[in-house]
XYZ file of C-alpha atoms in Angstrom:
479
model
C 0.000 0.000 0.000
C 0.967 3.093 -0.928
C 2.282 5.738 1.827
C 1.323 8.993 1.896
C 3.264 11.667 3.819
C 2.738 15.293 3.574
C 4.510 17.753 5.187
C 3.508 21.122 7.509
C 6.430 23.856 7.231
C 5.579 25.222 10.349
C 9.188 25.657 11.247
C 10.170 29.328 10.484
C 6.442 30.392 12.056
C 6.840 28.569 15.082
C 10.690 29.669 15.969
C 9.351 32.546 16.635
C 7.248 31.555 19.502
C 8.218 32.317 23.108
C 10.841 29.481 24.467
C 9.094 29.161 27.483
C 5.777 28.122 26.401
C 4.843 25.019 27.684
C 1.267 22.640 27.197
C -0.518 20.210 28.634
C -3.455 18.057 27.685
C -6.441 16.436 29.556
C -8.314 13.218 29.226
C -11.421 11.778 28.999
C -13.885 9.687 27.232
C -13.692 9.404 23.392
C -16.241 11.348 21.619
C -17.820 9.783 19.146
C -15.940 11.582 15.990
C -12.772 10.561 17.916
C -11.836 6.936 15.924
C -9.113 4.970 15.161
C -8.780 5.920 11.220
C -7.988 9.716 12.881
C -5.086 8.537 15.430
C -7.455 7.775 17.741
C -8.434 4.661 20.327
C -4.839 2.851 19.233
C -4.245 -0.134 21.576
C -3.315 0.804 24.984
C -5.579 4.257 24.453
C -8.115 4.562 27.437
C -9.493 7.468 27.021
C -9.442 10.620 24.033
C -7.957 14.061 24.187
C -10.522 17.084 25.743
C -10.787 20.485 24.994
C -10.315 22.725 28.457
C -14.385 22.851 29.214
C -14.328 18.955 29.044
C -12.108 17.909 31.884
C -12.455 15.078 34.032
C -11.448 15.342 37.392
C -12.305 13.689 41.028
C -14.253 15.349 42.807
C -13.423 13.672 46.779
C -10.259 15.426 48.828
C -8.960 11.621 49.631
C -8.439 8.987 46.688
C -7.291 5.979 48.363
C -4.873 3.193 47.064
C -3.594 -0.053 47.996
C -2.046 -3.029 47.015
C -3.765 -6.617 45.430
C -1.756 -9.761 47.159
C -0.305 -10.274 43.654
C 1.712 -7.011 44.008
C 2.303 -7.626 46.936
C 3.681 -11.294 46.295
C 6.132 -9.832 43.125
C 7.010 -6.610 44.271
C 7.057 -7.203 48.117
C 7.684 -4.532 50.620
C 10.506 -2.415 48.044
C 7.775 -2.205 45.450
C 5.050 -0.745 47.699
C 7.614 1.903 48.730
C 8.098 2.650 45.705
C 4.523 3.370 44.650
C 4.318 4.735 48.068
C 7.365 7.470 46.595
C 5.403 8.225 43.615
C 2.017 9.101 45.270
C 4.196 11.502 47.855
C 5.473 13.404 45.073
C 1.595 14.206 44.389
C 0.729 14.846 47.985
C 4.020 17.001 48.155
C 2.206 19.512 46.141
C 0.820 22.396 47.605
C -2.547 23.503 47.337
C -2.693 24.294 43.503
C -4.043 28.228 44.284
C -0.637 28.899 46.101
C 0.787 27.662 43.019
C 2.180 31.114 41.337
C 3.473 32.044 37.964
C 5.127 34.625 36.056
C 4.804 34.926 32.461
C 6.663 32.130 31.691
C 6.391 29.536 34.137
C 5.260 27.650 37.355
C 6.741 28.377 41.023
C 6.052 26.350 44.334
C 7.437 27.952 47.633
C 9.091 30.264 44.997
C 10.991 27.928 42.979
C 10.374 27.228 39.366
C 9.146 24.111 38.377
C 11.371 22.051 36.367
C 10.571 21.861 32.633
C 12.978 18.267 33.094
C 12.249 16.108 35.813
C 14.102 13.358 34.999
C 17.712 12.171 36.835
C 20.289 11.491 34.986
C 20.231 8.438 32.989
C 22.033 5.489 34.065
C 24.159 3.488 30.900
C 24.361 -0.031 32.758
C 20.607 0.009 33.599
C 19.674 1.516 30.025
C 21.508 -1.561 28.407
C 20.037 -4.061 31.275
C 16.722 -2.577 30.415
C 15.855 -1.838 33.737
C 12.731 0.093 34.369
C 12.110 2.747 37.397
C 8.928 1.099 38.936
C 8.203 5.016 40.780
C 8.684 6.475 37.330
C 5.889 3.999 35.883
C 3.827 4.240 38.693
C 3.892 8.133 38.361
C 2.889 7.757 34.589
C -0.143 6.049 34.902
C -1.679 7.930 37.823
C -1.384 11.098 36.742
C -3.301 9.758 33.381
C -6.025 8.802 36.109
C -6.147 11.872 37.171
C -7.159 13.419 34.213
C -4.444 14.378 32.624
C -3.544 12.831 28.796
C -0.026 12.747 26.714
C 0.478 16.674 26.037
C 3.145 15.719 22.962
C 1.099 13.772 21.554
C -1.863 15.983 21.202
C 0.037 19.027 19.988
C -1.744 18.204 16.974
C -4.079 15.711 15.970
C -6.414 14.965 13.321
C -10.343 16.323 13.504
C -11.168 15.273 9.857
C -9.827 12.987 6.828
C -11.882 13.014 4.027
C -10.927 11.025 0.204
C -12.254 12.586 -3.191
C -11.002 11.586 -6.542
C -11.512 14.373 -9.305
C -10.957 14.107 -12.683
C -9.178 10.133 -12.207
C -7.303 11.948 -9.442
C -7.491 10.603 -5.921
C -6.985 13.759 -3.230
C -6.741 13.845 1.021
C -7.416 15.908 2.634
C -6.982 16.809 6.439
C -8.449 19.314 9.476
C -5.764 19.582 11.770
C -6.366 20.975 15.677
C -4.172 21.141 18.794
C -5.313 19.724 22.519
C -2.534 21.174 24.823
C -3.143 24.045 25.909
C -0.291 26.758 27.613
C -0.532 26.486 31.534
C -0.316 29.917 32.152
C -2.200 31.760 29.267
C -4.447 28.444 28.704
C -3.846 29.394 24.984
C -3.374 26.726 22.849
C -0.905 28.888 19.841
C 2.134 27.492 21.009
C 3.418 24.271 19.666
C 5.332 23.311 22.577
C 5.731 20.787 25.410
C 7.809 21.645 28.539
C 9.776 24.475 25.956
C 10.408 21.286 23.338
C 8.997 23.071 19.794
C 6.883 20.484 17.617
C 5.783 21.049 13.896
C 3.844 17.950 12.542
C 3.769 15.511 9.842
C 0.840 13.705 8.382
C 1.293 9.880 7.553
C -0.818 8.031 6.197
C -1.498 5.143 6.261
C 0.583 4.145 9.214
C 0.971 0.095 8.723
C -0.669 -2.387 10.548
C -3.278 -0.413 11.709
C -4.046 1.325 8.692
C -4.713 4.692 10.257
C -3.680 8.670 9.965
C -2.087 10.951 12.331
C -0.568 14.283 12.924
C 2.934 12.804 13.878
C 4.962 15.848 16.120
C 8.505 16.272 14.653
C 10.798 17.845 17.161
C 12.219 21.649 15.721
C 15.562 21.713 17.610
C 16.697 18.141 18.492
C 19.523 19.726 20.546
C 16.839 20.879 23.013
C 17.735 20.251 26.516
C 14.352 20.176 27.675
C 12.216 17.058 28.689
C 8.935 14.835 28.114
C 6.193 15.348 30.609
C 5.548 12.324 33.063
C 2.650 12.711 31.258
C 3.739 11.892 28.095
C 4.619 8.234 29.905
C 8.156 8.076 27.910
C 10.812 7.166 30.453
C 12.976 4.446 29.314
C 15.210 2.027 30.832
C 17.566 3.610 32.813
C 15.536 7.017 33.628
C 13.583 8.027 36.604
C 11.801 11.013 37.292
C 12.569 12.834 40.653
C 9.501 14.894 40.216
C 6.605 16.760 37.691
C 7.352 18.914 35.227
C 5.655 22.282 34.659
C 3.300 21.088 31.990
C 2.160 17.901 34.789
C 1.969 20.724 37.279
C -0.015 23.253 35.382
C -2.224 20.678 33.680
C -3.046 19.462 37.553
C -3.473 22.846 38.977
C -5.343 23.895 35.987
C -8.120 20.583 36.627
C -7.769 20.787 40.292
C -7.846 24.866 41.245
C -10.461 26.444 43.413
C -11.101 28.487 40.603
C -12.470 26.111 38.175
C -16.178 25.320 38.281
C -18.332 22.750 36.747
C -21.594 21.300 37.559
C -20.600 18.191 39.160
C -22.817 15.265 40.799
C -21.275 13.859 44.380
C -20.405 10.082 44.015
C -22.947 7.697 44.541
C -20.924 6.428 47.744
C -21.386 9.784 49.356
C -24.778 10.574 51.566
C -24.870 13.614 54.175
C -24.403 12.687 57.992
C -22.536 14.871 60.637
C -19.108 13.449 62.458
C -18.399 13.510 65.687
C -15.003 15.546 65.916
C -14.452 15.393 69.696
C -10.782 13.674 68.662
C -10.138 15.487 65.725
C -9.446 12.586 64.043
C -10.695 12.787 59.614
C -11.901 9.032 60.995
C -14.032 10.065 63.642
C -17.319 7.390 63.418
C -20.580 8.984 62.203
C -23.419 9.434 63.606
C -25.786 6.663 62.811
C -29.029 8.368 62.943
C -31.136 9.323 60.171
C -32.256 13.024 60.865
C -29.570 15.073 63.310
C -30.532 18.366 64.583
C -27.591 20.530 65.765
C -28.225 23.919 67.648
C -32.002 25.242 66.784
C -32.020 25.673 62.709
C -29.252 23.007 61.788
C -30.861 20.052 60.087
C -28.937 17.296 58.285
C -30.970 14.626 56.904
C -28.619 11.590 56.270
C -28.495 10.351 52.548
C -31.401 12.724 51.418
C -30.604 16.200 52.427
C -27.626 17.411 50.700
C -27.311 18.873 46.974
C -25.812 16.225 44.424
C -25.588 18.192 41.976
C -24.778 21.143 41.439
C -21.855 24.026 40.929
C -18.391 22.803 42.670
C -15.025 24.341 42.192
C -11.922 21.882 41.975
C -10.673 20.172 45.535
C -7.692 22.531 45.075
C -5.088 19.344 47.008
C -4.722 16.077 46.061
C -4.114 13.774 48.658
C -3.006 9.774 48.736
C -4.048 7.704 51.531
C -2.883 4.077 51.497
C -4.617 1.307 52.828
C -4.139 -1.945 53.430
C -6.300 -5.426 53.344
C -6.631 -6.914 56.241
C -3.425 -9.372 56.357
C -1.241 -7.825 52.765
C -1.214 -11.363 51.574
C -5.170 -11.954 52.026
C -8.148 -10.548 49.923
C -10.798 -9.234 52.905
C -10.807 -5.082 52.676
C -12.202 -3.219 56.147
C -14.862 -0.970 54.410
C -13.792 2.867 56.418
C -15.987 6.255 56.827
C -14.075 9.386 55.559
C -15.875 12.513 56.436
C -15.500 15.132 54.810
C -17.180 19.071 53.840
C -18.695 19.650 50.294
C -18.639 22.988 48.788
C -21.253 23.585 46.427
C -23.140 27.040 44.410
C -26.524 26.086 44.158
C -28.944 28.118 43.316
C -26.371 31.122 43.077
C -25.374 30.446 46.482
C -21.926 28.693 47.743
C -22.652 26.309 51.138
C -20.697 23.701 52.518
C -22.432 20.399 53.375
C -21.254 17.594 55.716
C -21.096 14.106 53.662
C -19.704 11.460 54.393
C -18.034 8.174 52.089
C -18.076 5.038 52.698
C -15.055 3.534 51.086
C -15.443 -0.184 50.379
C -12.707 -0.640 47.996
C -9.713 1.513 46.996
C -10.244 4.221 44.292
C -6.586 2.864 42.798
C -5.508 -0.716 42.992
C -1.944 -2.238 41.949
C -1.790 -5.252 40.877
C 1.008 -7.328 39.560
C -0.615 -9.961 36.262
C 0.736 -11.675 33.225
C -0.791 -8.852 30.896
C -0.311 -10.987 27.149
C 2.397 -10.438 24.552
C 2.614 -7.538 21.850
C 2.936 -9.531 18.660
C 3.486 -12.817 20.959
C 7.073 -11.893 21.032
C 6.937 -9.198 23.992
C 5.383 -8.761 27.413
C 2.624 -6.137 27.688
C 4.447 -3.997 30.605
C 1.516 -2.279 31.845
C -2.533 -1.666 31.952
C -4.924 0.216 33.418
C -8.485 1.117 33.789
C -10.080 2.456 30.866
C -12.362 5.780 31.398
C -15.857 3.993 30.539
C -16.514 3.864 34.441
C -15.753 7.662 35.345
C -18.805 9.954 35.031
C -20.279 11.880 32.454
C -21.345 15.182 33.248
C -21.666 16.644 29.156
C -25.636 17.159 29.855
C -25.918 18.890 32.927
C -22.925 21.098 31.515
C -25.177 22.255 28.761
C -22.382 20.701 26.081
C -24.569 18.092 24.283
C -25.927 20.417 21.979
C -23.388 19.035 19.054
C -23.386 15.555 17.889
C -19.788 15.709 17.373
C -18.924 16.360 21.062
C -21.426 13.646 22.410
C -19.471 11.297 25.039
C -17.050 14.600 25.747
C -16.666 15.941 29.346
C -16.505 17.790 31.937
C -16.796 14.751 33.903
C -15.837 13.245 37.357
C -13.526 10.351 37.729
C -14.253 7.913 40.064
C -12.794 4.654 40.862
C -12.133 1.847 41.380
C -9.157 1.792 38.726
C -6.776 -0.808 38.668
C -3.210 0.146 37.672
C -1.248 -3.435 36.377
C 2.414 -4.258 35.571
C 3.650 -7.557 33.756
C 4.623 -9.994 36.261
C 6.324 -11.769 33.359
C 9.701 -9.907 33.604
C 12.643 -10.400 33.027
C 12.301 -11.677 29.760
C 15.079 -11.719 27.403
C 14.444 -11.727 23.480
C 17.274 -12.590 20.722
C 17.245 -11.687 16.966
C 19.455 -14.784 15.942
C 17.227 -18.235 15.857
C 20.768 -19.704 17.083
C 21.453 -17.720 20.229
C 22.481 -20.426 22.360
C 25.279 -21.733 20.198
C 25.960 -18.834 17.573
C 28.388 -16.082 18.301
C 26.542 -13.408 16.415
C 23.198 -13.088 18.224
C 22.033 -10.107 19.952
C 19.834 -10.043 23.053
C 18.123 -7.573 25.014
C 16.047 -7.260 28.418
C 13.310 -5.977 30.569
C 13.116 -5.939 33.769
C 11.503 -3.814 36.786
C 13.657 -2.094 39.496
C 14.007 0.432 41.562
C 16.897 3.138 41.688
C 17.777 6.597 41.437
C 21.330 9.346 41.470
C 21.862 7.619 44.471
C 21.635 3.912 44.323
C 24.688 2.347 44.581
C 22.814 -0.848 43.263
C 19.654 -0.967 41.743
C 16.691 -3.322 43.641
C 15.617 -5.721 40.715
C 12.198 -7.583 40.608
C 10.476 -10.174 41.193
C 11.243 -9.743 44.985
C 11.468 -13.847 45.716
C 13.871 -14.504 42.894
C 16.642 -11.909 44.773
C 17.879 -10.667 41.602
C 20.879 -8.516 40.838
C 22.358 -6.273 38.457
C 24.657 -8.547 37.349
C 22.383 -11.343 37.042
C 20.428 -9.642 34.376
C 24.044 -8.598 33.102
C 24.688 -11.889 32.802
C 21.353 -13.360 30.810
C 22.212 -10.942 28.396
C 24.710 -12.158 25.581
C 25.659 -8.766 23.177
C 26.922 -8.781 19.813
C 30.876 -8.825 20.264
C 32.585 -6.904 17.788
């Protein structure tokens, strides 16, 4: 088949674009115009690129994780840590409206966000193929929180259409952008954490047959980094924290500031807590109708507003929990209490409510996840976004056919984050690599490291791994 590939020369236009630009992207379900022929719903896609009224966020100021027994049985207590340092890194960040900014970039506590936030990569675990467990972990949550792969969707494809005049067969293609500039919110900067991205459009692309805007990188010699976002670290990297384009597409979702008609979860009901310990897991009052002072009535389950006007939580915070025995499968339903803001009827109130919490919003799980092309393992999965919730109508955005199944929307769990319990795994290109001198082999294999890790912890916890055991699977091409 034949390949078409037609360029944009976007190059002179865009150089002169401010170097600090930066862009992020959010995610949510695929609209209905949003299919695979246009770049979209590829394999591993869970979810479609949203314009910045269409967000999906959560809506509760606790999301709550844990472990299944088959993490914990691969992983073991260095892989929960590690998951454990990822979620910190979220629940280091400050409350996203004492987030501040400049005309250029991001600042927490008065230091700029880095536009890099990987460490230094690490030759010996590159060729090993060792992969940063944190650095995965971080990947996929922040995806679950809403936010999608802002390279990616510097541009992308909103219509294809074939006509053949005169014996001649023409394409022809509507390009758009879905990252938008953390700052301005502007989306007339082709950029991603200062990287500058013209496009080219191939099509077909093989096996799948389909088009796409493919980004093309201005200045390779750019020092400046992927989003964790963008889910690209390799063997051998690690991120040490967000960029500015993870940190403004977060604080853009999550800020005070930004309303949406949004329906509480169906897990939450109105009650009032006792908070004679101050304890956030103070029991609740079991009673159906509870009368505080002479005017304060809280009717439990029925008497609170579900929907209606609520700004963003403005903090994300982690809480892990734990089954009852790590290697058993019986979870301890808890009570988190909690106050709701809501506008309704042009008036902001908070509201006591209360969750019950019978499993955890985000699960890890260690499974054998299949092969890509039966040759490789599938490294990781997730949930897709068919289970968060769609809040288009009561937005007033269904008006269009073409953005039916678009946003804003809450995110709710459970979602179940999975890596491939089927590493190492070592593949060879010669069909005679265990007598011939010529092969070539290469590896995967999780681990945990960073700057300062004198030796890297390798997984599967019970087969006490090292470095140099994967070192030694590994037979290179000798000169």
């Amino acid at each position: 088949m034949k390949r078409l590939i037609k360029m944009l020369l976007l190059a002179s236009l865009l150089a002169g674009l401010s170097p600090a630009a930066h862009a992020f992207s959010l995610l949510g379900q695929f609209k209905n115009w949003q299919i695979t022929p246009w770049g979209y719903r590829l394999p591993g896609d869970i979810g479609g690129p949203m314009t910045l009224s269409e967000g999906f966020r959560w809506n509760v100021p606790v999301i709550y994780y844990s472990f299944d027994p088959s993490f914990v049985a691969y992983f073991g207590s260095n892989g929960m840590a590690a998951v454990d340092q990822a979620m910190k890194i979220f629940n280091d960040l400050p409350k996203f409206s004492e987030i501040t900014n400049d005309d250029s970039s991001l600042y927490i506590g008065g230091e700029v966000v880095p536009t890099d936030s990987r460490g230094p990569q690490n030759f010996g675990l590159n060729v090993a193929g060792v992969r940063d467990l944190k650095s995965q972990a971080m990947g996929l949550v922040i995806e679950e929180l809403g936010l999608a792969e802002p390279t990616r969707w510097t541009w992308a494809l909103r219509g294809r259409n074939v006509e053949t005049i005169g014996g001649v067969t023409f394409t022809n293609y509507t390009v758009t952008k879905y990252n938008y500039d953390p700052i301005t919110y502007q989306t007339t900067f082709a950029r991603v954490n200062g990287a500058l991205y013209s496009y080219i459009i191939e099509d077909p692309i093989p096996n799948i047959n389909y088009a796409d805007a493919i980004e093309q990188a201005i200045d390779v010699t750019n020092p400046y980094g992927p989003a964790v976002a963008d889910q690209l670290i390799f063997p051998g990297e690690y991120y040490f924290g967000l960029t500015q384009d993870d940190v403004g597409g977060l604080r853009f979702l999550y800020h005070k500031n930004n309303l949406a008609v949004e329906q509480l979860l169906t897990t939450v009901t109105g009650g009032v807590a006792f908070r004679g310990n101050g304890s956030p897991w103070a029991a609740y009052v079991g009673l159906t109708n509870i009368t505080l002072g002479t005017n304060l009535v809280f009717n439990t389950g029925t008497n609170i507003v579900i929907t209606g006007l609520r700004p963003g939580v403005n903090k994300l915070k982690f809480q892990r929990i734990n089954y009852d025995s790590l290697l058993g499968q019986t979870f301890r339903p808890i009570t988190n209490f909690y106050n709701d803001l809501v506008i309704s009827n042009s008036r902001p109130f908070v509201q006591p409510v209360q969750r019950m919490v019978t499993q955890p919003d985000i699960l890890f799980t260690a499974e054998d996840l299949g092969l890509v092309q039966t040759l490789v393992p599938v490294l990781t999965q997730r949930s897709g976004t068919g289970g968060w919730q769609n809040n288009d109508a009561i937005n007033g955005n269904d008006g269009a056919a073409g953005d039916a199944f678009g946003g804003p929307g809450v995110i709710a769990g459970p979602v179940v984050i999975s890596f491939s319990d089927q590493l190492p795994y070592i593949s060879n290109t010669s069909p005679d690599f265990l007598t011939g001198d010529d092969s070539f082999a290469n590896s995967s294999v999780w681990g945990s490291f960073d700057e300062n890790s004198e030796t890297p912890i390798i997984y599967p916890a019970y087969l006490n791994l090292t470095l140099q055991d994967i070192q030694r699977l590994i037979r290179q091409r000798t000169p």
